[in-house]
mmCIF file of C-alpha atoms in Angstrom:
data_model
loop_
_atom_site.group_PDB
_atom_site.id
_atom_site.type_symbol
_atom_site.label_atom_id
_atom_site.label_comp_id
_atom_site.label_asym_id
_atom_site.label_seq_id
_atom_site.Cartn_x
_atom_site.Cartn_y
_atom_site.Cartn_z
ATOM 1 C CA MET U 788 97.345 123.104 91.229
ATOM 2 C CA ARG U 789 95.888 123.280 94.745
ATOM 3 C CA ALA U 790 97.879 120.211 95.831
ATOM 4 C CA GLU U 791 101.082 121.799 94.510
ATOM 5 C CA VAL U 792 100.443 124.999 96.460
ATOM 6 C CA ILE U 793 99.742 123.043 99.652
ATOM 7 C CA ALA U 794 102.875 120.949 99.147
ATOM 8 C CA ARG U 795 104.964 124.094 98.611
ATOM 9 C CA MET U 796 103.492 125.768 101.710
ATOM 10 C CA ASP U 797 104.233 122.633 103.745
ATOM 11 C CA ASP U 798 107.808 122.734 102.468
ATOM 12 C CA VAL U 799 108.189 126.418 103.370
ATOM 13 C CA ARG U 800 106.756 125.737 106.824
ATOM 14 C CA ALA U 801 109.179 122.844 107.389
ATOM 15 C CA GLN U 802 112.108 125.041 106.323
ATOM 16 C CA ARG U 803 110.985 127.821 108.678
ATOM 17 C CA LEU U 804 110.627 125.413 111.608
ATOM 18 C CA GLU U 805 114.058 123.933 110.914
ATOM 19 C CA TYR U 806 115.583 127.417 110.764
ATOM 20 C CA GLU U 807 113.909 128.452 114.037
ATOM 21 C CA TYR U 808 115.103 125.241 115.705
ATOM 22 C CA ASN U 809 118.683 125.797 114.512
ATOM 23 C CA VAL U 810 118.654 129.390 115.788
ATOM 24 C CA MET U 811 117.284 128.256 119.158
ATOM 25 C CA MET U 812 119.921 125.524 119.474
ATOM 26 C CA ALA U 813 122.722 127.937 118.552
ATOM 27 C CA GLU U 814 121.525 130.364 121.242
ATOM 28 C CA ARG U 815 121.301 127.571 123.805
ATOM 29 C CA TRP U 816 124.740 126.267 122.859
ATOM 30 C CA GLU U 817 126.203 129.752 123.343
ATOM 31 C CA ALA U 818 124.527 129.938 126.767
ATOM 32 C CA LEU U 819 125.862 126.480 127.636
ATOM 33 C CA GLU U 820 129.402 127.455 126.612
ATOM 34 C CA HIS U 821 129.229 130.553 128.813
ATOM 35 C CA ALA U 822 127.896 128.631 131.812
ATOM 36 C CA SER U 823 130.129 125.602 131.342
ATOM 37 C CA SER U 824 133.278 127.723 131.403
ATOM 38 C CA LYS U 825 132.281 128.873 134.890
ATOM 39 C CA LEU U 826 131.185 125.416 136.015
ATOM 40 C CA LEU U 827 134.313 123.723 134.678
ATOM 41 C CA LYS U 828 136.592 126.306 136.326
ATOM 42 C CA MET U 829 134.872 125.516 139.601
ATOM 43 C CA VAL U 830 135.332 121.761 139.056
ATOM 44 C CA PHE U 831 138.982 122.043 137.959
ATOM 45 C CA ARG U 832 139.786 124.257 140.952
ATOM 46 C CA LYS U 833 138.516 121.544 143.268
ATOM 47 C CA HIS U 834 139.746 118.572 141.171
ATOM 48 C CA PRO U 835 142.686 119.682 138.986
ATOM 49 C CA GLU U 836 143.386 116.050 138.070
ATOM 50 C CA LEU U 837 140.224 116.047 135.936
ATOM 51 C CA ASP U 838 141.845 118.458 133.505
ATOM 52 C CA ILE U 839 143.916 115.590 132.052
ATOM 53 C CA CYS U 840 140.710 113.697 131.241
ATOM 54 C CA GLY U 841 139.672 116.349 128.741
ATOM 55 C CA LEU U 842 136.318 117.190 130.326
ATOM 56 C CA ASN U 843 134.736 119.975 128.262
ATOM 57 C CA THR U 844 131.475 121.638 127.266
ATOM 58 C CA SER U 845 130.557 118.864 124.844
ATOM 59 C CA ASP U 846 130.879 116.288 127.612
ATOM 60 C CA LEU U 847 128.557 118.294 129.834
ATOM 61 C CA ALA U 848 126.088 118.733 126.972
ATOM 62 C CA LEU U 849 125.723 114.957 126.763
ATOM 63 C CA GLN U 850 124.806 114.594 130.431
ATOM 64 C CA ASP U 851 121.088 114.168 131.133
ATOM 65 C CA GLU U 852 120.700 117.362 133.154
ATOM 66 C CA PHE U 853 122.200 119.501 130.409
ATOM 67 C CA ARG U 854 120.436 117.619 127.603
ATOM 68 C CA THR U 855 117.113 118.251 129.312
ATOM 69 C CA LEU U 856 117.741 121.987 129.144
ATOM 70 C CA MET U 857 119.105 121.887 125.596
ATOM 71 C CA SER U 858 116.077 119.964 124.350
ATOM 72 C CA ALA U 859 113.438 121.881 126.303
ATOM 73 C CA PRO U 860 110.489 123.052 124.184
ATOM 74 C CA ALA U 861 110.926 126.281 122.249
ATOM 75 C CA ASP U 862 108.564 128.151 124.564
ATOM 76 C CA VAL U 863 110.872 127.453 127.541
ATOM 77 C CA HIS U 864 113.450 130.209 128.027
ATOM 78 C CA VAL U 865 116.914 128.667 128.435
ATOM 79 C CA ASP U 866 119.877 130.952 129.039
ATOM 80 C CA SER U 867 123.190 130.621 130.868
ATOM 81 C CA SER U 868 121.489 131.097 134.238
ATOM 82 C CA ALA U 869 119.441 127.947 133.606
ATOM 83 C CA PHE U 870 122.650 125.961 133.140
ATOM 84 C CA LEU U 871 124.307 127.648 136.119
ATOM 85 C CA MET U 872 121.443 126.418 138.280
ATOM 86 C CA LEU U 873 123.069 122.986 137.930
ATOM 87 C CA LYS U 874 125.978 124.255 140.057
ATOM 88 C CA ASP U 875 124.842 122.263 143.095
ATOM 89 C CA GLN U 876 124.701 119.079 141.015
ATOM 90 C CA ILE U 877 127.915 119.549 139.038
ATOM 91 C CA GLU U 878 130.052 117.372 141.333
ATOM 92 C CA GLU U 879 127.664 114.444 140.905
ATOM 93 C CA ILE U 880 127.374 115.028 137.151
ATOM 94 C CA VAL U 881 131.145 115.170 136.702
ATOM 95 C CA GLU U 882 131.696 112.099 138.873
ATOM 96 C CA ARG U 883 129.232 110.147 136.724
ATOM 97 C CA TRP U 884 131.109 111.309 133.628
ATOM 98 C CA ARG U 885 134.493 110.484 135.189
ATOM 99 C CA ILE U 886 133.486 106.918 136.065
ATOM 100 C CA THR U 887 132.373 106.333 132.488
ATOM 101 C CA PHE U 888 135.051 108.171 130.501
ATOM 102 C CA CYS U 889 138.101 108.873 132.627
ATOM 103 C CA LEU U 890 140.399 106.381 134.304
ATOM 104 C CA SER U 891 141.846 108.973 136.664
ATOM 105 C CA PRO U 892 140.560 108.667 140.246
ATOM 106 C CA VAL U 893 139.264 111.839 141.858
ATOM 107 C CA SER U 894 140.904 112.719 145.144
ATOM 108 C CA GLN U 895 138.463 113.601 147.873
#
């Protein structure tokens, strides 16, 4: 009986941790969407030709700088301001993405 109780408690704990992780990721995704809309507007203003490449929030989320924030430990507060801090790096990030996924050259 004791083993069954322990197994059930372990299962409940795993479910709780999964739920907490999913909530955290949903909150971070919402923050990323908010920040990326601002960052992408800035990029498209400077490089309108990138709009035809389909660059979007999901593409940014896959870049190392954004993934680092998305996968930060639960005790690290990540909100839209954390993503907006990448503003100074966004040109480099987008250029890396463009070279890999978009055939359109970026005019300087």
